[in-house]
Amino acid sequence: MTTSDLEQFAAWLEELIRRRGFDIDSPRGGGKSRLADEAGVHRAAITRLLQRQSMPDLETTRRLAHVLQVPVREMLIRSGRLTEEDLPLPSAPEGGRSAGGGAAARHLTLEEAAAGLGVPPEQREMFIRVAGQFLPDAAAALGEERTTLASD
């Protein structure tokens, strides 16, 4: 890790922290304390990072990623600790293409998700009904899944 890596990572992270609503510019430091509390880390770790004194350890990085709603993979790559080659994205499911291959990857149906998660057959309709409410086009997805279940 170079000083440049730390500087770039800290600048990116500062902006992300602000966008997530943490007031890290206040002299009283309320945003830093709230971030530390929500992440379950010491406030000093946040302060050292924002002052470009040290890179957070892996556990602190993981906890910050969770609170800031960013993949740990992105945090590790942006920190300069690992490269995209070190952390490749998973391959697309069979029938789809990889991220650079053109076609979008096929999404699981709710039935496939239920089976993959081990939901017992007698509880799958309930699972599909509940999970379907969280999809962007819930009505269409739920209707499609009911048709699939009815034909089984």
Coordinates of N, CA, C and O in Angstrom, one line a residue:
M1 N 0.8 -1.2 0.0 CA 0.0 0.0 0.0 C 0.9 1.2 0.0 O 1.8 1.3 0.8
T2 N 0.6 2.2 -0.9 CA 1.3 3.4 -0.9 C 0.5 4.5 -0.3 O -0.7 4.4 0.0
T3 N 1.2 5.7 -0.1 CA 0.5 6.8 0.5 C -0.6 7.3 -0.5 O -1.7 7.7 -0.1
S4 N -0.4 7.1 -1.8 CA -1.3 7.5 -2.8 C -2.6 6.6 -2.7 O -3.7 7.1 -2.8
D5 N -2.4 5.3 -2.5 CA -3.5 4.4 -2.3 C -4.4 4.8 -1.1 O -5.6 4.9 -1.2
L6 N -3.7 5.1 0.0 CA -4.4 5.6 1.2 C -5.2 6.9 0.9 O -6.3 7.0 1.3
E7 N -4.5 7.8 0.3 CA -5.2 9.1 0.0 C -6.4 8.9 -0.9 O -7.5 9.4 -0.7
Q8 N -6.2 8.1 -2.0 CA -7.4 7.9 -2.9 C -8.5 7.2 -2.2 O -9.7 7.5 -2.4
F9 N -8.2 6.1 -1.5 CA -9.2 5.4 -0.8 C -9.9 6.3 0.2 O -11.2 6.3 0.3
A10 N -9.2 7.0 1.0 CA -9.8 7.9 2.0 C -10.7 8.9 1.4 O -11.8 9.2 1.9
A11 N -10.3 9.5 0.3 CA -11.1 10.5 -0.4 C -12.4 9.9 -0.9 O -13.5 10.5 -0.7
W12 N -12.3 8.7 -1.5 CA -13.5 8.0 -2.0 C -14.4 7.7 -0.8 O -15.6 7.9 -0.9
L13 N -13.8 7.2 0.3 CA -14.6 6.8 1.4 C -15.3 8.0 2.1 O -16.5 7.9 2.5
E14 N -14.6 9.1 2.2 CA -15.1 10.3 2.8 C -16.4 10.7 2.0 O -17.4 11.0 2.6
E15 N -16.3 10.7 0.7 CA -17.5 11.1 -0.1 C -18.6 10.2 0.1 O -19.8 10.6 0.2
L16 N -18.3 8.9 0.1 CA -19.3 7.9 0.4 C -20.0 8.0 1.7 O -21.2 8.0 1.8
I17 N -19.2 8.3 2.7 CA -19.7 8.5 4.1 C -20.7 9.7 4.1 O -21.8 9.6 4.7
R18 N -20.3 10.8 3.5 CA -21.1 12.0 3.4 C -22.4 11.7 2.7 O -23.5 12.1 3.1
R19 N -22.3 10.9 1.5 CA -23.6 10.6 0.8 C -24.5 9.7 1.6 O -25.7 9.8 1.3
R20 N -24.0 9.0 2.5 CA -24.8 8.1 3.3 C -25.4 8.8 4.5 O -26.0 8.3 5.4
G21 N -25.1 10.2 4.6 CA -25.7 11.0 5.6 C -25.0 11.1 7.0 O -25.5 11.6 7.9
F22 N -23.7 10.8 7.0 CA -22.9 10.9 8.2 C -22.2 12.3 8.1 O -21.4 12.5 7.2
D23 N -22.4 13.1 9.1 CA -21.8 14.4 9.2 C -20.4 14.3 9.8 O -20.2 14.4 11.0
I24 N -19.4 14.1 8.9 CA -18.0 13.9 9.4 C -17.3 15.2 9.4 O -16.1 15.3 9.8
D25 N -17.9 16.3 9.0 CA -17.3 17.6 9.0 C -17.5 18.4 10.2 O -16.8 19.5 10.4
S26 N -18.4 18.0 11.1 CA -18.7 18.8 12.3 C -17.5 18.7 13.2 O -16.9 17.6 13.5
P27 N -17.2 19.8 13.8 CA -16.1 19.8 14.8 C -16.4 18.9 16.0 O -15.4 18.4 16.6
R28 N -17.6 18.7 16.3 CA -17.9 17.8 17.4 C -17.8 16.3 17.1 O -17.8 15.5 18.0
G29 N -17.7 16.0 15.8 CA -17.5 14.6 15.4 C -18.6 13.7 15.5 O -18.4 12.5 15.6
G30 N -19.8 14.2 15.6 CA -21.0 13.3 15.7 C -21.2 12.3 14.7 O -21.5 11.1 14.9
G31 N -20.9 12.6 13.4 CA -21.0 11.7 12.3 C -20.0 10.6 12.4 O -20.3 9.4 12.1
K32 N -18.7 10.9 12.8 CA -17.7 9.9 13.0 C -18.1 8.9 14.1 O -18.0 7.7 14.0
S33 N -18.6 9.4 15.2 CA -19.1 8.5 16.3 C -20.2 7.7 15.9 O -20.3 6.5 16.2
R34 N -21.2 8.2 15.2 CA -22.4 7.5 14.8 C -21.9 6.4 13.8 O -22.4 5.2 13.9
L35 N -21.0 6.7 12.9 CA -20.5 5.7 11.9 C -19.8 4.6 12.7 O -20.0 3.4 12.4
A36 N -18.9 4.9 13.6 CA -18.2 4.0 14.4 C -19.2 3.1 15.2 O -19.0 1.8 15.2
D37 N -20.2 3.7 15.8 CA -21.2 2.9 16.6 C -21.9 1.9 15.7 O -22.1 0.8 16.0
E38 N -22.4 2.4 14.5 CA -23.2 1.6 13.6 C -22.4 0.4 13.0 O -22.9 -0.7 12.8
A39 N -21.1 0.7 12.8 CA -20.2 -0.3 12.3 C -19.6 -1.2 13.4 O -19.1 -2.3 13.1
G40 N -19.7 -0.8 14.6 CA -19.2 -1.6 15.7 C -17.6 -1.6 15.7 O -17.0 -2.6 16.0
V41 N -17.1 -0.4 15.4 CA -15.6 -0.2 15.4 C -15.3 1.0 16.3 O -16.1 1.7 16.7
H42 N -14.0 1.1 16.6 CA -13.6 2.2 17.5 C -13.6 3.5 16.6 O -13.2 3.5 15.5
R43 N -14.0 4.6 17.3 CA -14.0 5.9 16.6 C -12.6 6.2 16.1 O -12.4 6.9 15.1
A44 N -11.6 5.8 16.8 CA -10.2 6.1 16.5 C -9.8 5.5 15.1 O -9.1 6.1 14.3
A45 N -10.4 4.4 14.8 CA -10.1 3.8 13.5 C -10.7 4.6 12.3 O -10.0 4.8 11.3
I46 N -11.9 5.2 12.6 CA -12.5 6.1 11.6 C -11.6 7.4 11.5 O -11.3 7.8 10.4
T47 N -11.3 7.9 12.6 CA -10.5 9.2 12.6 C -9.1 9.0 11.9 O -8.7 9.8 11.1
R48 N -8.4 7.9 12.2 CA -7.1 7.6 11.6 C -7.3 7.5 10.1 O -6.4 8.0 9.3
L49 N -8.3 6.8 9.6 CA -8.5 6.7 8.2 C -8.8 8.0 7.5 O -8.2 8.4 6.5
L50 N -9.7 8.8 8.1 CA -10.1 10.1 7.5 C -8.9 11.1 7.6 O -8.9 12.0 6.8
Q51 N -8.0 10.9 8.5 CA -6.8 11.8 8.6 C -5.7 11.2 7.8 O -4.6 11.7 7.8
R52 N -5.9 10.2 7.0 CA -4.9 9.5 6.1 C -3.7 9.0 6.9 O -2.6 9.0 6.4
Q53 N -4.0 8.5 8.1 CA -2.9 8.0 9.0 C -2.7 6.5 8.8 O -1.6 6.0 8.9
S54 N -3.9 5.8 8.6 CA -3.8 4.3 8.4 C -5.0 3.8 7.7 O -6.1 4.3 7.8
M55 N -4.8 2.6 7.1 CA -5.8 1.9 6.4 C -6.5 1.0 7.4 O -5.8 0.5 8.3
P56 N -7.8 0.9 7.3 CA -8.5 0.0 8.3 C -8.1 -1.5 8.1 O -7.8 -1.9 7.0
D57 N -8.2 -2.2 9.2 CA -7.9 -3.7 9.0 C -9.1 -4.3 8.3 O -10.1 -3.7 8.0
L58 N -9.0 -5.6 8.0 CA -10.0 -6.3 7.2 C -11.3 -6.3 7.9 O -12.4 -6.1 7.2
E59 N -11.4 -6.6 9.2 CA -12.7 -6.6 9.9 C -13.3 -5.2 9.9 O -14.6 -5.1 9.7
T60 N -12.6 -4.2 10.1 CA -13.1 -2.8 10.1 C -13.6 -2.5 8.7 O -14.7 -1.9 8.5
T61 N -12.9 -2.9 7.7 CA -13.3 -2.7 6.3 C -14.6 -3.4 6.0 O -15.5 -2.8 5.4
R62 N -14.7 -4.6 6.4 CA -16.0 -5.4 6.2 C -17.1 -4.7 6.9 O -18.2 -4.6 6.3
R63 N -16.9 -4.3 8.1 CA -18.0 -3.6 8.9 C -18.4 -2.3 8.3 O -19.6 -2.0 8.2
L64 N -17.4 -1.5 7.8 CA -17.8 -0.3 7.1 C -18.5 -0.5 5.8 O -19.5 0.2 5.5
A65 N -18.1 -1.5 5.1 CA -18.8 -1.8 3.8 C -20.3 -2.1 4.1 O -21.1 -1.7 3.4
H66 N -20.5 -2.9 5.1 CA -21.9 -3.2 5.5 C -22.7 -2.0 5.8 O -23.8 -1.8 5.2
V67 N -22.2 -1.1 6.7 CA -22.9 0.1 7.1 C -23.1 1.1 5.9 O -24.1 1.7 5.8
L68 N -22.1 1.2 5.1 CA -22.1 2.1 3.9 C -22.8 1.5 2.7 O -22.9 2.2 1.7
Q69 N -23.2 0.3 2.8 CA -24.0 -0.4 1.7 C -23.2 -0.5 0.4 O -23.6 -0.1 -0.6
V70 N -21.9 -0.9 0.6 CA -21.1 -1.1 -0.6 C -20.4 -2.5 -0.5 O -20.2 -3.0 0.6
P71 N -20.3 -3.2 -1.6 CA -19.7 -4.5 -1.5 C -18.2 -4.5 -0.9 O -17.5 -3.6 -1.2
V72 N -17.9 -5.5 -0.1 CA -16.6 -5.6 0.5 C -15.6 -5.7 -0.7 O -14.5 -5.1 -0.6
R73 N -15.9 -6.4 -1.7 CA -15.0 -6.5 -2.9 C -14.6 -5.1 -3.4 O -13.4 -4.8 -3.6
E74 N -15.6 -4.2 -3.5 CA -15.3 -2.8 -4.0 C -14.4 -2.1 -3.0 O -13.4 -1.4 -3.4
M75 N -14.6 -2.3 -1.7 CA -13.8 -1.6 -0.7 C -12.3 -2.1 -0.8 O -11.4 -1.4 -0.7
L76 N -12.2 -3.4 -0.9 CA -10.8 -4.0 -1.0 C -10.1 -3.6 -2.3 O -8.9 -3.3 -2.2
I77 N -10.8 -3.5 -3.4 CA -10.1 -3.1 -4.6 C -9.8 -1.6 -4.5 O -8.7 -1.2 -4.9
R78 N -10.7 -0.8 -4.1 CA -10.5 0.7 -4.0 C -9.4 1.0 -3.0 O -8.7 2.0 -3.2
S79 N -9.2 0.2 -2.0 CA -8.2 0.4 -1.0 C -6.8 0.1 -1.5 O -5.8 0.4 -1.0
G80 N -6.7 -0.6 -2.7 CA -5.5 -1.0 -3.3 C -4.9 -2.3 -2.7 O -3.8 -2.7 -3.0
R81 N -5.6 -2.9 -1.8 CA -5.2 -4.2 -1.1 C -5.2 -5.3 -2.1 O -4.4 -6.2 -2.1
L82 N -6.3 -5.4 -2.9 CA -6.4 -6.4 -3.9 C -6.8 -5.8 -5.2 O -7.3 -4.7 -5.3
T83 N -6.7 -6.6 -6.3 CA -7.1 -6.1 -7.6 C -8.3 -6.8 -8.1 O -8.8 -7.8 -7.5
E84 N -8.9 -6.4 -9.2 CA -10.1 -7.1 -9.7 C -9.7 -8.5 -10.2 O -10.6 -9.4 -10.1
E85 N -8.5 -8.7 -10.6 CA -8.1 -10.1 -10.9 C -8.0 -11.0 -9.7 O -8.2 -12.2 -9.7
D86 N -7.6 -10.4 -8.5 CA -7.6 -11.1 -7.3 C -9.0 -11.5 -6.8 O -9.1 -12.6 -6.2
L87 N -10.0 -10.7 -7.1 CA -11.4 -11.0 -6.7 C -12.3 -10.9 -7.9 O -13.1 -10.0 -8.1
P88 N -12.2 -11.9 -8.8 CA -13.1 -11.9 -10.0 C -14.5 -12.1 -9.6 O -14.9 -12.7 -8.6
L89 N -15.4 -11.5 -10.4 CA -16.8 -11.7 -10.2 C -17.2 -13.1 -10.6 O -16.6 -13.7 -11.4
P90 N -18.2 -13.7 -9.9 CA -18.6 -15.0 -10.3 C -19.1 -15.1 -11.7 O -19.6 -14.1 -12.3
S91 N -19.0 -16.3 -12.3 CA -19.4 -16.5 -13.7 C -20.9 -16.4 -13.7 O -21.6 -16.7 -12.8
A92 N -21.4 -16.0 -14.9 CA -22.9 -16.0 -15.1 C -23.4 -17.4 -15.1 O -22.7 -18.4 -15.4
P93 N -24.7 -17.5 -14.7 CA -25.3 -18.9 -14.7 C -25.4 -19.4 -16.1 O -25.3 -18.7 -17.1
E94 N -25.5 -20.7 -16.2 CA -25.5 -21.4 -17.5 C -26.7 -20.8 -18.3 O -27.8 -20.6 -17.8
G95 N -26.5 -20.5 -19.6 CA -27.5 -19.9 -20.4 C -27.4 -18.4 -20.5 O -27.9 -17.8 -21.4
G96 N -26.7 -17.8 -19.5 CA -26.4 -16.4 -19.6 C -25.0 -16.2 -20.1 O -24.3 -17.1 -20.4
R97 N -24.6 -14.9 -20.1 CA -23.2 -14.6 -20.5 C -22.6 -13.8 -19.4 O -23.3 -13.2 -18.6
S98 N -21.3 -13.8 -19.4 CA -20.5 -13.0 -18.4 C -20.8 -11.5 -18.6 O -21.3 -11.1 -19.6
A99 N -20.4 -10.7 -17.6 CA -20.7 -9.3 -17.7 C -20.2 -8.6 -18.9 O -20.8 -7.7 -19.4
G100 N -19.1 -9.1 -19.5 CA -18.6 -8.5 -20.8 C -19.1 -9.1 -22.0 O -18.8 -8.7 -23.1
G101 N -19.9 -10.2 -21.9 CA -20.3 -11.0 -23.0 C -21.5 -10.6 -23.7 O -21.9 -11.2 -24.7
G102 N -22.2 -9.6 -23.3 CA -23.4 -9.1 -24.0 C -24.7 -9.3 -23.3 O -25.2 -8.4 -22.7
A103 N -25.3 -10.5 -23.4 CA -26.6 -10.7 -22.9 C -26.6 -10.6 -21.4 O -25.6 -11.0 -20.7
A104 N -27.7 -10.1 -20.8 CA -27.8 -10.1 -19.3 C -27.9 -11.5 -18.7 O -28.5 -12.4 -19.4
A105 N -27.4 -11.7 -17.6 CA -27.5 -12.9 -16.9 C -29.0 -13.2 -16.6 O -29.7 -12.3 -16.2
R106 N -29.4 -14.5 -16.6 CA -30.7 -14.9 -16.3 C -30.9 -14.9 -14.8 O -30.1 -15.3 -14.1
H107 N -32.1 -14.3 -14.4 CA -32.4 -14.3 -13.0 C -33.1 -15.6 -12.6 O -33.8 -16.1 -13.4
L108 N -32.9 -16.0 -11.3 CA -33.7 -17.1 -10.8 C -35.2 -16.8 -10.8 O -35.5 -15.7 -10.5
T109 N -36.0 -17.8 -11.0 CA -37.4 -17.6 -10.7 C -37.6 -17.8 -9.2 O -36.7 -18.3 -8.5
L110 N -38.7 -17.4 -8.7 CA -39.0 -17.6 -7.3 C -39.1 -19.0 -6.9 O -38.6 -19.5 -5.9
E111 N -39.6 -19.9 -7.9 CA -39.6 -21.3 -7.6 C -38.2 -21.9 -7.5 O -37.9 -22.7 -6.6
E112 N -37.3 -21.4 -8.4 CA -35.9 -21.9 -8.3 C -35.2 -21.5 -7.1 O -34.5 -22.2 -6.4
A113 N -35.6 -20.2 -6.6 CA -35.0 -19.7 -5.4 C -35.5 -20.5 -4.2 O -34.7 -20.9 -3.3
A114 N -36.8 -20.8 -4.2 CA -37.3 -21.6 -3.1 C -36.7 -23.0 -3.1 O -36.3 -23.5 -2.0
A115 N -36.5 -23.6 -4.2 CA -35.9 -25.0 -4.2 C -34.5 -24.9 -3.8 O -34.0 -25.7 -3.0
G116 N -33.7 -23.9 -4.3 CA -32.3 -23.7 -3.9 C -32.1 -23.4 -2.5 O -31.1 -23.8 -1.9
L117 N -33.1 -22.8 -1.9 CA -33.0 -22.4 -0.4 C -33.5 -23.6 0.4 O -33.4 -23.5 1.7
G118 N -34.0 -24.6 -0.2 CA -34.5 -25.8 0.6 C -35.9 -25.6 1.2 O -36.2 -26.2 2.2
V119 N -36.7 -24.7 0.6 CA -38.1 -24.5 1.2 C -38.9 -25.7 0.8 O -38.9 -26.2 -0.3
P120 N -39.5 -26.3 1.8 CA -40.3 -27.6 1.6 C -41.4 -27.3 0.6 O -42.0 -26.2 0.5
P121 N -41.6 -28.3 -0.3 CA -42.6 -28.1 -1.4 C -44.0 -27.6 -0.9 O -44.6 -26.8 -1.5
E122 N -44.4 -28.1 0.3 CA -45.7 -27.6 0.8 C -45.7 -26.2 1.3 O -46.8 -25.6 1.5
Q123 N -44.6 -25.5 1.4 CA -44.5 -24.1 1.8 C -44.0 -23.2 0.7 O -43.9 -22.0 0.9
R124 N -43.8 -23.8 -0.5 CA -43.3 -22.9 -1.6 C -44.2 -21.9 -2.1 O -43.8 -20.8 -2.4
E125 N -45.5 -22.2 -2.1 CA -46.5 -21.2 -2.6 C -46.5 -20.0 -1.7 O -46.5 -18.9 -2.2
M126 N -46.4 -20.2 -0.4 CA -46.4 -19.1 0.6 C -45.1 -18.3 0.4 O -45.0 -17.1 0.4
F127 N -44.0 -19.1 0.2 CA -42.7 -18.4 0.0 C -42.7 -17.5 -1.2 O -42.3 -16.4 -1.2
I128 N -43.3 -18.0 -2.3 CA -43.3 -17.3 -3.5 C -44.2 -16.1 -3.4 O -43.9 -15.0 -3.9
R129 N -45.3 -16.2 -2.7 CA -46.2 -15.1 -2.5 C -45.6 -14.0 -1.7 O -45.6 -12.8 -2.0
V130 N -44.9 -14.3 -0.6 CA -44.2 -13.3 0.2 C -43.0 -12.7 -0.5 O -42.9 -11.5 -0.6
A131 N -42.1 -13.6 -1.0 CA -40.9 -13.1 -1.7 C -41.3 -12.2 -2.9 O -40.6 -11.3 -3.2
G132 N -42.4 -12.6 -3.6 CA -42.8 -11.9 -4.8 C -43.1 -10.4 -4.5 O -43.0 -9.6 -5.4
Q133 N -43.5 -10.1 -3.3 CA -43.9 -8.8 -3.0 C -42.6 -7.8 -3.0 O -42.8 -6.6 -3.1
F134 N -41.4 -8.4 -3.0 CA -40.2 -7.6 -2.9 C -39.6 -7.3 -4.3 O -38.7 -6.6 -4.5
L135 N -40.2 -8.0 -5.3 CA -39.7 -7.8 -6.7 C -40.3 -6.5 -7.3 O -41.4 -6.1 -6.9
P136 N -39.5 -5.8 -8.2 CA -40.0 -4.6 -8.8 C -41.3 -4.7 -9.4 O -42.1 -3.8 -9.3
D137 N -41.6 -5.8 -10.2 CA -42.9 -6.0 -10.8 C -43.5 -7.1 -10.1 O -43.8 -8.2 -10.7
A138 N -43.9 -6.9 -8.8 CA -44.4 -8.0 -8.0 C -45.6 -8.7 -8.6 O -45.7 -9.9 -8.6
A139 N -46.6 -7.9 -9.1 CA -47.8 -8.5 -9.6 C -47.5 -9.5 -10.7 O -48.0 -10.6 -10.8
A140 N -46.7 -9.0 -11.7 CA -46.4 -9.9 -12.9 C -45.7 -11.1 -12.4 O -45.9 -12.2 -12.9
A141 N -44.7 -10.9 -11.6 CA -43.8 -12.0 -11.2 C -44.7 -13.1 -10.4 O -44.6 -14.3 -10.6
L142 N -45.6 -12.6 -9.5 CA -46.4 -13.4 -8.7 C -47.4 -14.2 -9.6 O -47.5 -15.4 -9.5
G143 N -47.9 -13.5 -10.6 CA -48.9 -14.2 -11.5 C -48.1 -15.3 -12.3 O -48.6 -16.4 -12.5
E144 N -46.9 -15.0 -12.7 CA -46.1 -15.9 -13.5 C -45.8 -17.2 -12.7 O -45.9 -18.3 -13.1
E145 N -45.5 -16.9 -11.4 CA -45.1 -18.1 -10.5 C -46.3 -18.9 -10.2 O -46.3 -20.1 -10.1
R146 N -47.5 -18.3 -10.0 CA -48.7 -19.0 -9.7 C -49.1 -19.9 -10.9 O -49.5 -21.0 -10.7
T147 N -48.9 -19.4 -12.1 CA -49.1 -20.2 -13.3 C -48.2 -21.4 -13.3 O -48.7 -22.5 -13.6
T148 N -47.0 -21.2 -13.0 CA -46.0 -22.3 -12.9 C -46.4 -23.3 -11.9 O -46.4 -24.5 -12.2
L149 N -46.8 -22.9 -10.7 CA -47.2 -23.8 -9.7 C -48.5 -24.6 -10.1 O -48.6 -25.7 -9.8
A150 N -49.4 -23.9 -10.6 CA -50.7 -24.5 -11.0 C -50.5 -25.6 -12.0 O -51.2 -26.6 -12.0
S151 N -49.5 -25.5 -12.9 CA -49.3 -26.5 -13.9 C -48.4 -27.6 -13.4 O -48.3 -28.6 -14.1
D152 N -47.9 -27.6 -12.2 CA -47.1 -28.7 -11.6 C -47.9 -29.8 -11.2 O -48.9 -29.9 -10.9

